Amino acid sequence: MEAPIGQILQDFAVIMIIASVMTLVFYRLKQPVVIGFIVAGIIIGPYSPPFSLIHNLDVLNLFAEMGVILLLFTVGMEFPIQKLKEVGRKAIVIASSEAFGTLAIGFVVAQSLGLGFYDSLFIALAISVTSTVIIMRVLGELRMMKDESATLILGTTIIEDIIIISLLAIFQSAGASGEFSINEIIISVGITIGFIAAVLVIGSKIIPRLMDVVARTNQHDVLIVAAVGVAFALAFVSFQLGISVAAGAFFAGVLVAESRSHSVTSVLANPVKDIFAALFFVSVGALMDFSLIPQFIVPALILIGVSIGAKFLTVYVSSRIQKLNNLTSARTALGCSSSGGEIALVVAKGGIDVGAATPIILPMIGTMTIITTFIAPYVIKYGWRFTEKFAKSQDKDDEKRHKQPPSNTGDTSSKPPP
């Protein structure tokens, strides 16, 4: 027993030390620390020469699963039910158009590139994700948070996260059975919707009150244990139902956010989330086989272009349909299309975990996530200026169309007499 325990301790020490060094490097470079975690994983992983610094990948995978649960739990805590109601109809329409439009376009393109059915499905779902964290951080650093489009981007990404996590639960359920028939889809959709409805209707009457009762003890250790217990309990229930543990953890966070003590719970949960989120991203990097790069780099670059183009098009068109002006529509489209997100990695790993997708999609999605995360600040910074010029040219075209006199069809009845 001593050897395995010693290996686990050694693996944990290696992960945390190299992860801390790499995140410090990326902090100095003013890049997202998520990339630092992924690079740390690549350094210590079994696919990086000359040898692996990790002895037990099963333990790493266990940490990764815990990381997914706590990461999605804290994401859910940012979205109380009242906040979801306030995002408005416009954000719901835009997010639905973006998610389903990008999913459909991405799936068709992935299939045309020769990828398998389930690989195409999970890749298409992954490229439909927009990183709320990264986009909001970039907008804040560039002092663009007061722009009208920033609020719309936030609302859109909130709804999009819920759609993507729900679809992941459905795809995992269908993928685990090895079939994707109409009956399988109906059953998966029914189970997922039933679970979400039960959580929001029944759970919202129990969990917030329970958390408030615990909070009255003024014992922070008891409060955080109760909150994490709720996260793992709902993750377990969703796992037993055959849907994604990410969905259970996310909606557990939504329920805890309904309590009066949610702000304290959120502060207490952050350190725990940070540790296991780091383990998740490090494990993703460690499990990426970059020797496969020659096989997927061209499809990955094509799919990055497809993702940006499809998101921009669907968001811009759905915004204009709802009578938003050209500038707001263009900036919202640009913000939503500029970066993939950490949930894309959750989607990729989720497809592999149920045996539906092949391992190649993890380094492929990882590479795409790294590239889009790097370019997001520059896309938004310089794209903001482009959208202003684009909106002005569109406005001029609209004015010309409105001022253009009606064509002469030969009807002289309205002409004044000579």
CSV table of C-alpha atoms in Angstrom, one decimal:
chain,number,residue,atom,x,y,z
A,1,MET,CA,0.0,0.0,0.0
A,2,GLU,CA,2.9,2.4,0.6
A,3,ALA,CA,4.1,2.4,-3.0
A,4,PRO,CA,0.7,3.5,-4.5
A,5,ILE,CA,0.2,6.2,-1.8
A,6,GLY,CA,3.8,7.4,-2.4
A,7,GLN,CA,3.1,7.6,-6.1
A,8,ILE,CA,-0.1,9.5,-5.6
A,9,LEU,CA,1.6,12.0,-3.3
A,10,GLN,CA,4.5,12.4,-5.8
A,11,ASP,CA,2.0,12.9,-8.7
A,12,PHE,CA,0.1,15.5,-6.7
A,13,ALA,CA,3.3,17.3,-5.8
A,14,VAL,CA,4.5,17.3,-9.4
A,15,ILE,CA,1.1,18.5,-10.7
A,16,MET,CA,0.8,21.4,-8.3
A,17,ILE,CA,4.5,22.6,-8.5
A,18,ILE,CA,4.7,22.6,-12.3
A,19,ALA,CA,1.2,24.0,-12.6
A,20,SER,CA,2.1,26.9,-10.3
A,21,VAL,CA,5.3,27.6,-12.2
A,22,MET,CA,3.5,27.6,-15.6
A,23,THR,CA,0.6,29.8,-14.3
A,24,LEU,CA,3.2,32.3,-13.0
A,25,VAL,CA,4.8,32.3,-16.4
A,26,PHE,CA,1.5,32.9,-18.2
A,27,TYR,CA,0.5,35.5,-15.7
A,28,ARG,CA,3.7,37.4,-16.5
A,29,LEU,CA,2.9,37.1,-20.2
A,30,LYS,CA,-0.6,38.5,-19.5
A,31,GLN,CA,-2.3,35.3,-20.9
A,32,PRO,CA,-5.1,33.3,-19.3
A,33,VAL,CA,-3.9,30.9,-16.6
A,34,VAL,CA,-6.0,28.2,-18.1
A,35,ILE,CA,-3.4,27.9,-20.9
A,36,GLY,CA,-0.7,27.6,-18.2
A,37,PHE,CA,-2.5,24.7,-16.7
A,38,ILE,CA,-2.9,22.9,-20.0
A,39,VAL,CA,0.8,23.5,-20.9
A,40,ALA,CA,1.8,22.1,-17.4
A,41,GLY,CA,-0.2,19.0,-18.2
A,42,ILE,CA,1.5,18.6,-21.6
A,43,ILE,CA,4.9,18.9,-19.8
A,44,ILE,CA,4.2,16.2,-17.3
A,45,GLY,CA,2.0,13.9,-19.4
A,46,PRO,CA,2.9,10.5,-20.8
A,47,TYR,CA,2.9,11.7,-24.4
A,48,SER,CA,5.7,14.3,-23.8
A,49,PRO,CA,9.3,13.1,-24.2
A,50,PRO,CA,11.6,12.0,-22.7
A,51,PHE,CA,9.3,10.3,-20.1
A,52,SER,CA,6.1,10.9,-18.1
A,53,LEU,CA,6.4,12.6,-14.8
A,54,ILE,CA,3.0,11.1,-13.7
A,55,HIS,CA,2.8,7.5,-12.5
A,56,ASN,CA,-0.9,6.9,-12.1
A,57,LEU,CA,-3.2,8.3,-14.8
A,58,ASP,CA,-6.3,6.8,-13.2
A,59,VAL,CA,-5.8,9.0,-10.2
A,60,LEU,CA,-5.3,12.0,-12.5
A,61,ASN,CA,-8.6,11.1,-14.2
A,62,LEU,CA,-10.3,10.9,-10.8
A,63,PHE,CA,-9.0,14.4,-9.9
A,64,ALA,CA,-10.2,15.6,-13.3
A,65,GLU,CA,-13.8,14.3,-12.7
A,66,MET,CA,-13.9,16.0,-9.4
A,67,GLY,CA,-12.5,19.1,-11.1
A,68,VAL,CA,-15.4,19.1,-13.6
A,69,ILE,CA,-18.0,18.8,-10.9
A,70,LEU,CA,-16.5,21.7,-8.8
A,71,LEU,CA,-15.8,23.8,-11.8
A,72,LEU,CA,-19.4,23.5,-13.2
A,73,PHE,CA,-20.8,23.9,-9.6
A,74,THR,CA,-19.1,27.3,-9.2
A,75,VAL,CA,-20.2,28.3,-12.7
A,76,GLY,CA,-23.8,27.5,-11.8
A,77,MET,CA,-23.5,29.6,-8.6
A,78,GLU,CA,-23.1,32.7,-10.9
A,79,PHE,CA,-26.5,32.1,-12.4
A,80,PRO,CA,-29.4,32.2,-9.8
A,81,ILE,CA,-32.8,31.6,-11.2
A,82,GLN,CA,-33.8,35.3,-11.0
A,83,LYS,CA,-30.7,36.2,-13.0
A,84,LEU,CA,-31.7,33.7,-15.6
A,85,LYS,CA,-35.1,35.3,-15.8
A,86,GLU,CA,-33.6,38.8,-16.2
A,87,VAL,CA,-31.4,38.0,-19.2
A,88,GLY,CA,-34.4,38.6,-21.4
A,89,ARG,CA,-36.0,37.2,-24.5
A,90,LYS,CA,-33.3,38.7,-26.8
A,91,ALA,CA,-30.4,36.9,-25.2
A,92,ILE,CA,-32.4,33.6,-25.2
A,93,VAL,CA,-33.2,33.9,-29.0
A,94,ILE,CA,-29.5,34.9,-29.8
A,95,ALA,CA,-28.1,32.1,-27.6
A,96,SER,CA,-30.4,29.4,-29.1
A,97,SER,CA,-29.6,30.6,-32.7
A,98,GLU,CA,-25.9,30.6,-32.0
A,99,ALA,CA,-25.7,27.2,-30.2
A,100,PHE,CA,-28.0,25.2,-32.6
A,101,GLY,CA,-26.8,27.1,-35.7
A,102,THR,CA,-23.1,26.5,-35.0
A,103,LEU,CA,-23.8,22.9,-33.9
A,104,ALA,CA,-25.5,22.2,-37.3
A,105,ILE,CA,-22.9,23.9,-39.4
A,106,GLY,CA,-20.0,22.4,-37.4
A,107,PHE,CA,-21.4,18.9,-37.7
A,108,VAL,CA,-21.8,19.1,-41.5
A,109,VAL,CA,-18.2,20.5,-41.9
A,110,ALA,CA,-16.7,17.9,-39.5
A,111,GLN,CA,-18.4,15.1,-41.4
A,112,SER,CA,-17.2,16.6,-44.7
A,113,LEU,CA,-13.6,16.5,-43.3
A,114,GLY,CA,-13.9,12.7,-42.8
A,115,LEU,CA,-14.5,12.6,-39.1
A,116,GLY,CA,-16.7,9.9,-37.5
A,117,PHE,CA,-20.4,10.6,-36.5
A,118,TYR,CA,-19.8,10.9,-32.8
A,119,ASP,CA,-16.5,12.7,-33.2
A,120,SER,CA,-18.3,15.2,-35.5
A,121,LEU,CA,-21.1,15.5,-33.0
A,122,PHE,CA,-19.0,16.3,-29.9
A,123,ILE,CA,-16.6,18.5,-31.9
A,124,ALA,CA,-19.5,20.5,-33.3
A,125,LEU,CA,-20.9,20.9,-29.7
A,126,ALA,CA,-17.5,21.9,-28.4
A,127,ILE,CA,-17.0,24.6,-31.0
A,128,SER,CA,-20.5,26.0,-30.2
A,129,VAL,CA,-19.2,27.1,-26.7
A,130,THR,CA,-18.2,30.6,-25.9
A,131,SER,CA,-16.1,31.3,-22.8
A,132,THR,CA,-18.0,33.6,-20.5
A,133,VAL,CA,-15.0,33.9,-18.2
A,134,ILE,CA,-12.5,34.8,-21.0
A,135,ILE,CA,-14.8,37.2,-22.9
A,136,MET,CA,-15.8,39.1,-19.7
A,137,ARG,CA,-12.2,39.3,-18.6
A,138,VAL,CA,-11.1,40.7,-22.0
A,139,LEU,CA,-13.9,43.2,-22.1
A,140,GLY,CA,-13.1,44.3,-18.5
A,141,GLU,CA,-9.4,44.8,-19.3
A,142,LEU,CA,-10.2,46.8,-22.4
A,143,ARG,CA,-12.8,48.9,-20.4
A,144,MET,CA,-15.6,47.9,-22.6
A,145,MET,CA,-18.0,46.5,-20.0
A,146,LYS,CA,-20.3,49.5,-20.1
A,147,ASP,CA,-21.0,49.0,-23.8
A,148,GLU,CA,-24.6,47.9,-24.5
A,149,SER,CA,-23.3,44.8,-26.3
A,150,ALA,CA,-21.3,43.6,-23.2
A,151,THR,CA,-24.5,43.1,-21.3
A,152,LEU,CA,-26.1,41.2,-24.2
A,153,ILE,CA,-22.9,39.1,-24.6
A,154,LEU,CA,-23.1,38.1,-20.9
A,155,GLY,CA,-26.8,37.1,-21.1
A,156,THR,CA,-26.2,35.2,-24.3
A,157,THR,CA,-23.2,33.2,-22.9
A,158,ILE,CA,-25.2,32.4,-19.7
A,159,ILE,CA,-28.1,30.8,-21.7
A,160,GLU,CA,-25.6,29.2,-24.1
A,161,ASP,CA,-23.8,27.4,-21.2
A,162,ILE,CA,-27.1,25.9,-20.1
A,163,ILE,CA,-28.0,24.8,-23.7
A,164,ILE,CA,-24.5,23.2,-24.2
A,165,ILE,CA,-24.5,21.4,-20.9
A,166,SER,CA,-28.0,20.1,-21.5
A,167,LEU,CA,-27.1,18.9,-25.0
A,168,LEU,CA,-23.9,17.3,-23.6
A,169,ALA,CA,-26.1,15.3,-21.2
A,170,ILE,CA,-28.3,14.2,-24.1
A,171,PHE,CA,-25.3,13.3,-26.4
A,172,GLN,CA,-23.6,11.4,-23.6
A,173,SER,CA,-26.7,9.4,-22.9
A,174,ALA,CA,-27.2,8.5,-26.5
A,175,GLY,CA,-23.5,7.9,-27.1
A,176,ALA,CA,-23.1,5.5,-24.2
A,177,SER,CA,-25.8,3.2,-25.6
A,178,GLY,CA,-24.1,3.1,-29.0
A,179,GLU,CA,-27.2,4.2,-30.8
A,180,PHE,CA,-28.6,7.5,-32.0
A,181,SER,CA,-32.1,6.5,-33.0
A,182,ILE,CA,-35.2,8.8,-32.7
A,183,ASN,CA,-36.4,6.8,-29.7
A,184,GLU,CA,-33.0,7.1,-28.0
A,185,ILE,CA,-33.0,10.9,-28.6
A,186,ILE,CA,-36.6,11.2,-27.3
A,187,ILE,CA,-35.7,9.2,-24.2
A,188,SER,CA,-32.5,11.2,-23.6
A,189,VAL,CA,-34.2,14.6,-24.1
A,190,GLY,CA,-37.1,13.5,-21.8
A,191,ILE,CA,-34.7,12.3,-19.0
A,192,THR,CA,-32.6,15.5,-19.2
A,193,ILE,CA,-35.6,17.9,-19.3
A,194,GLY,CA,-37.3,15.9,-16.4
A,195,PHE,CA,-34.1,16.1,-14.3
A,196,ILE,CA,-33.7,19.9,-14.9
A,197,ALA,CA,-37.4,20.6,-14.2
A,198,ALA,CA,-37.3,18.5,-11.0
A,199,VAL,CA,-34.1,20.3,-9.9
A,200,LEU,CA,-35.5,23.8,-10.6
A,201,VAL,CA,-39.0,23.2,-9.3
A,202,ILE,CA,-38.6,20.8,-6.4
A,203,GLY,CA,-34.9,21.5,-5.6
A,204,SER,CA,-35.4,25.3,-5.4
A,205,LYS,CA,-37.9,24.8,-2.5
A,206,ILE,CA,-35.5,22.6,-0.5
A,207,ILE,CA,-31.8,23.3,-1.2
A,208,PRO,CA,-31.8,27.1,-0.6
A,209,ARG,CA,-33.6,26.7,2.7
A,210,LEU,CA,-31.3,23.9,3.8
A,211,MET,CA,-28.3,26.1,2.9
A,212,ASP,CA,-29.7,29.0,4.9
A,213,VAL,CA,-30.3,26.7,7.9
A,214,VAL,CA,-26.7,25.6,7.8
A,215,ALA,CA,-25.5,29.2,7.3
A,216,ARG,CA,-27.2,30.2,10.6
A,217,THR,CA,-24.6,28.2,12.5
A,218,ASN,CA,-22.0,30.8,11.4
A,219,GLN,CA,-19.6,27.8,10.8
A,220,HIS,CA,-17.9,28.4,7.5
A,221,ASP,CA,-16.5,24.9,7.4
A,222,VAL,CA,-19.9,23.3,7.8
A,223,LEU,CA,-21.4,25.6,5.1
A,224,ILE,CA,-18.7,24.7,2.5
A,225,VAL,CA,-19.0,21.0,3.3
A,226,ALA,CA,-22.8,21.2,2.8
A,227,ALA,CA,-22.4,23.1,-0.5
A,228,VAL,CA,-19.9,20.6,-1.9
A,229,GLY,CA,-22.1,17.8,-0.7
A,230,VAL,CA,-25.1,19.2,-2.7
A,231,ALA,CA,-22.8,19.5,-5.8
A,232,PHE,CA,-21.6,15.8,-5.6
A,233,ALA,CA,-25.1,14.6,-4.6
A,234,LEU,CA,-26.8,16.0,-7.7
A,235,ALA,CA,-23.8,15.0,-9.9
A,236,PHE,CA,-24.3,11.4,-8.6
A,237,VAL,CA,-28.1,11.6,-9.3
A,238,SER,CA,-27.4,12.8,-12.9
A,239,PHE,CA,-24.8,10.0,-13.3
A,240,GLN,CA,-27.3,7.4,-12.2
A,241,LEU,CA,-29.8,8.8,-14.7
A,242,GLY,CA,-27.2,8.3,-17.4
A,243,ILE,CA,-26.7,12.0,-18.1
A,244,SER,CA,-23.7,14.3,-17.7
A,245,VAL,CA,-22.3,14.8,-14.1
A,246,ALA,CA,-21.6,18.4,-15.4
A,247,ALA,CA,-25.3,19.0,-15.7
A,248,GLY,CA,-26.0,17.9,-12.1
A,249,ALA,CA,-23.1,20.0,-10.7
A,250,PHE,CA,-24.1,23.1,-12.7
A,251,PHE,CA,-27.8,23.0,-11.5
A,252,ALA,CA,-26.6,22.3,-8.0
A,253,GLY,CA,-24.8,25.6,-8.2
A,254,VAL,CA,-27.9,27.3,-9.5
A,255,LEU,CA,-29.9,26.0,-6.5
A,256,VAL,CA,-27.2,27.1,-3.9
A,257,ALA,CA,-27.2,30.6,-5.6
A,258,GLU,CA,-30.9,30.9,-4.6
A,259,SER,CA,-30.0,30.9,-0.9
A,260,ARG,CA,-29.4,34.0,1.1
A,261,SER,CA,-26.0,32.8,2.0
A,262,HIS,CA,-24.8,32.2,-1.6
A,263,SER,CA,-22.3,35.1,-1.6
A,264,VAL,CA,-20.5,33.7,1.4
A,265,THR,CA,-20.7,30.1,-0.1
A,266,SER,CA,-19.3,31.4,-3.4
A,267,VAL,CA,-16.3,32.9,-1.6
A,268,LEU,CA,-15.7,29.8,0.4
A,269,ALA,CA,-16.0,27.5,-2.7
A,270,ASN,CA,-13.6,29.4,-4.9
A,271,PRO,CA,-10.3,28.0,-3.3
A,272,VAL,CA,-11.7,24.4,-3.5
A,273,LYS,CA,-12.8,25.0,-7.1
A,274,ASP,CA,-9.4,26.6,-8.1
A,275,ILE,CA,-7.5,23.5,-6.9
A,276,PHE,CA,-9.6,21.0,-8.7
A,277,ALA,CA,-10.1,23.1,-11.7
A,278,ALA,CA,-6.4,23.3,-12.0
A,279,LEU,CA,-6.2,19.5,-11.7
A,280,PHE,CA,-8.8,19.2,-14.5
A,281,PHE,CA,-7.0,21.4,-17.0
A,282,VAL,CA,-3.6,19.8,-16.1
A,283,SER,CA,-5.1,16.4,-16.7
A,284,VAL,CA,-6.6,17.5,-20.0
A,285,GLY,CA,-3.1,18.7,-21.1
A,286,ALA,CA,-1.5,15.4,-19.8
A,287,LEU,CA,-4.0,13.3,-21.8
A,288,MET,CA,-3.4,15.2,-25.1
A,289,ASP,CA,-1.3,13.2,-27.5
A,290,PHE,CA,0.3,16.0,-29.6
A,291,SER,CA,2.1,13.4,-31.8
A,292,LEU,CA,-1.3,13.4,-33.5
A,293,ILE,CA,-1.0,17.0,-34.5
A,294,PRO,CA,-0.2,16.3,-38.2
A,295,GLN,CA,-3.5,14.3,-38.4
A,296,PHE,CA,-5.7,17.1,-37.0
A,297,ILE,CA,-4.0,20.5,-37.4
A,298,VAL,CA,-5.6,21.3,-40.8
A,299,PRO,CA,-9.2,20.2,-39.7
A,300,ALA,CA,-8.7,22.1,-36.4
A,301,LEU,CA,-7.8,25.3,-38.2
A,302,ILE,CA,-10.7,24.9,-40.6
A,303,LEU,CA,-13.1,24.3,-37.7
A,304,ILE,CA,-11.8,27.4,-35.8
A,305,GLY,CA,-12.7,29.4,-38.9
A,306,VAL,CA,-16.1,27.7,-39.1
A,307,SER,CA,-16.8,28.3,-35.5
A,308,ILE,CA,-15.9,32.0,-35.7
A,309,GLY,CA,-17.9,32.5,-38.9
A,310,ALA,CA,-20.9,30.5,-37.8
A,311,LYS,CA,-21.2,32.2,-34.5
A,312,PHE,CA,-20.7,35.7,-36.0
A,313,LEU,CA,-23.4,35.0,-38.7
A,314,THR,CA,-26.0,33.4,-36.4
A,315,VAL,CA,-25.6,36.1,-33.6
A,316,TYR,CA,-25.6,39.0,-36.0
A,317,VAL,CA,-28.6,37.8,-38.0
A,318,SER,CA,-30.7,36.9,-34.9
A,319,SER,CA,-29.8,40.3,-33.3
A,320,ARG,CA,-30.8,42.2,-36.4
A,321,ILE,CA,-34.1,40.3,-36.6
A,322,GLN,CA,-34.9,41.5,-33.1
A,323,LYS,CA,-34.4,45.1,-34.3
A,324,LEU,CA,-31.0,45.7,-32.5
A,325,ASN,CA,-28.9,48.3,-34.3
A,326,ASN,CA,-26.0,47.4,-36.6
A,327,LEU,CA,-23.3,48.4,-34.1
A,328,THR,CA,-24.7,46.5,-31.1
A,329,SER,CA,-25.5,43.4,-33.3
A,330,ALA,CA,-22.0,43.4,-34.8
A,331,ARG,CA,-20.2,43.8,-31.5
A,332,THR,CA,-22.3,41.1,-29.8
A,333,ALA,CA,-21.6,38.8,-32.7
A,334,LEU,CA,-17.9,39.6,-32.5
A,335,GLY,CA,-17.7,39.0,-28.7
A,336,CYS,CA,-19.6,35.7,-28.9
A,337,SER,CA,-17.5,34.4,-31.7
A,338,SER,CA,-14.0,35.4,-30.5
A,339,SER,CA,-13.2,32.6,-28.1
A,340,GLY,CA,-13.9,29.0,-27.3
A,341,GLY,CA,-14.0,28.0,-23.7
A,342,GLU,CA,-13.1,25.7,-20.9
A,343,ILE,CA,-16.5,23.9,-21.2
A,344,ALA,CA,-15.4,22.8,-24.7
A,345,LEU,CA,-12.7,20.7,-23.0
A,346,VAL,CA,-15.4,19.3,-20.7
A,347,VAL,CA,-17.5,18.4,-23.8
A,348,ALA,CA,-14.5,16.7,-25.5
A,349,LYS,CA,-13.6,14.7,-22.4
A,350,GLY,CA,-17.3,13.8,-21.8
A,351,GLY,CA,-17.5,12.2,-25.3
A,352,ILE,CA,-14.4,10.2,-24.7
A,353,ASP,CA,-15.4,9.1,-21.2
A,354,VAL,CA,-18.6,7.4,-22.4
A,355,GLY,CA,-16.7,5.7,-25.3
A,356,ALA,CA,-18.7,7.5,-28.0
A,357,ALA,CA,-15.8,9.7,-29.3
A,358,THR,CA,-12.3,8.8,-30.1
A,359,PRO,CA,-9.3,10.1,-28.1
A,360,ILE,CA,-8.1,12.3,-31.0
A,361,ILE,CA,-10.8,14.9,-30.3
A,362,LEU,CA,-9.2,15.9,-27.0
A,363,PRO,CA,-5.9,17.3,-28.3
A,364,MET,CA,-7.8,18.6,-31.3
A,365,ILE,CA,-10.3,20.6,-29.1
A,366,GLY,CA,-7.4,21.5,-26.8
A,367,THR,CA,-5.4,23.0,-29.6
A,368,MET,CA,-8.4,24.9,-30.8
A,369,THR,CA,-9.1,26.2,-27.3
A,370,ILE,CA,-5.5,27.4,-26.8
A,371,ILE,CA,-5.5,29.2,-30.2
A,372,THR,CA,-8.8,30.9,-29.7
A,373,THR,CA,-7.9,31.9,-26.2
A,374,PHE,CA,-4.7,33.5,-27.4
A,375,ILE,CA,-6.4,35.4,-30.2
A,376,ALA,CA,-9.5,36.5,-28.3
A,377,PRO,CA,-8.1,39.8,-26.8
A,378,TYR,CA,-6.8,40.9,-30.2
A,379,VAL,CA,-10.0,39.9,-32.1
A,380,ILE,CA,-12.1,42.0,-29.6
A,381,LYS,CA,-9.7,44.9,-29.4
A,382,TYR,CA,-9.2,45.4,-33.2
A,383,GLY,CA,-12.6,43.9,-34.1
A,384,TRP,CA,-14.4,46.6,-32.0
A,385,ARG,CA,-13.0,49.2,-34.3
A,386,PHE,CA,-13.9,47.2,-37.4
A,387,THR,CA,-17.5,46.7,-36.2
A,388,GLU,CA,-17.8,50.5,-35.8
A,389,LYS,CA,-16.8,51.0,-39.4
A,390,PHE,CA,-18.9,48.0,-40.5
A,391,ALA,CA,-22.0,49.4,-38.7
A,392,LYS,CA,-21.6,52.8,-40.2
A,393,SER,CA,-21.4,51.4,-43.7
A,394,GLN,CA,-24.5,49.2,-43.0
A,395,ASP,CA,-26.4,52.2,-41.7
A,396,LYS,CA,-25.6,54.2,-44.8
A,397,ASP,CA,-26.8,51.3,-47.0
A,398,ASP,CA,-30.0,51.2,-44.9
A,399,GLU,CA,-30.5,54.9,-45.3
A,400,LYS,CA,-30.0,54.7,-49.1
A,401,ARG,CA,-32.6,51.9,-49.4
A,402,HIS,CA,-35.1,53.9,-47.4
A,403,LYS,CA,-34.5,57.1,-49.4
A,404,GLN,CA,-34.7,55.3,-52.8
A,405,PRO,CA,-37.9,56.4,-54.7
A,406,PRO,CA,-40.3,53.7,-55.7
A,407,SER,CA,-39.8,52.3,-59.1
A,408,ASN,CA,-42.0,53.4,-62.0
A,409,THR,CA,-44.3,50.6,-63.0
A,410,GLY,CA,-46.2,52.5,-65.5
A,411,ASP,CA,-49.0,53.5,-63.2
A,412,THR,CA,-49.6,57.2,-63.9
A,413,SER,CA,-52.7,57.5,-61.9
A,414,SER,CA,-50.9,59.3,-59.0
A,415,LYS,CA,-49.2,61.8,-61.3
A,416,PRO,CA,-50.4,65.4,-61.1
A,417,PRO,CA,-52.3,66.6,-64.2
A,418,PRO,CA,-50.2,68.8,-66.6
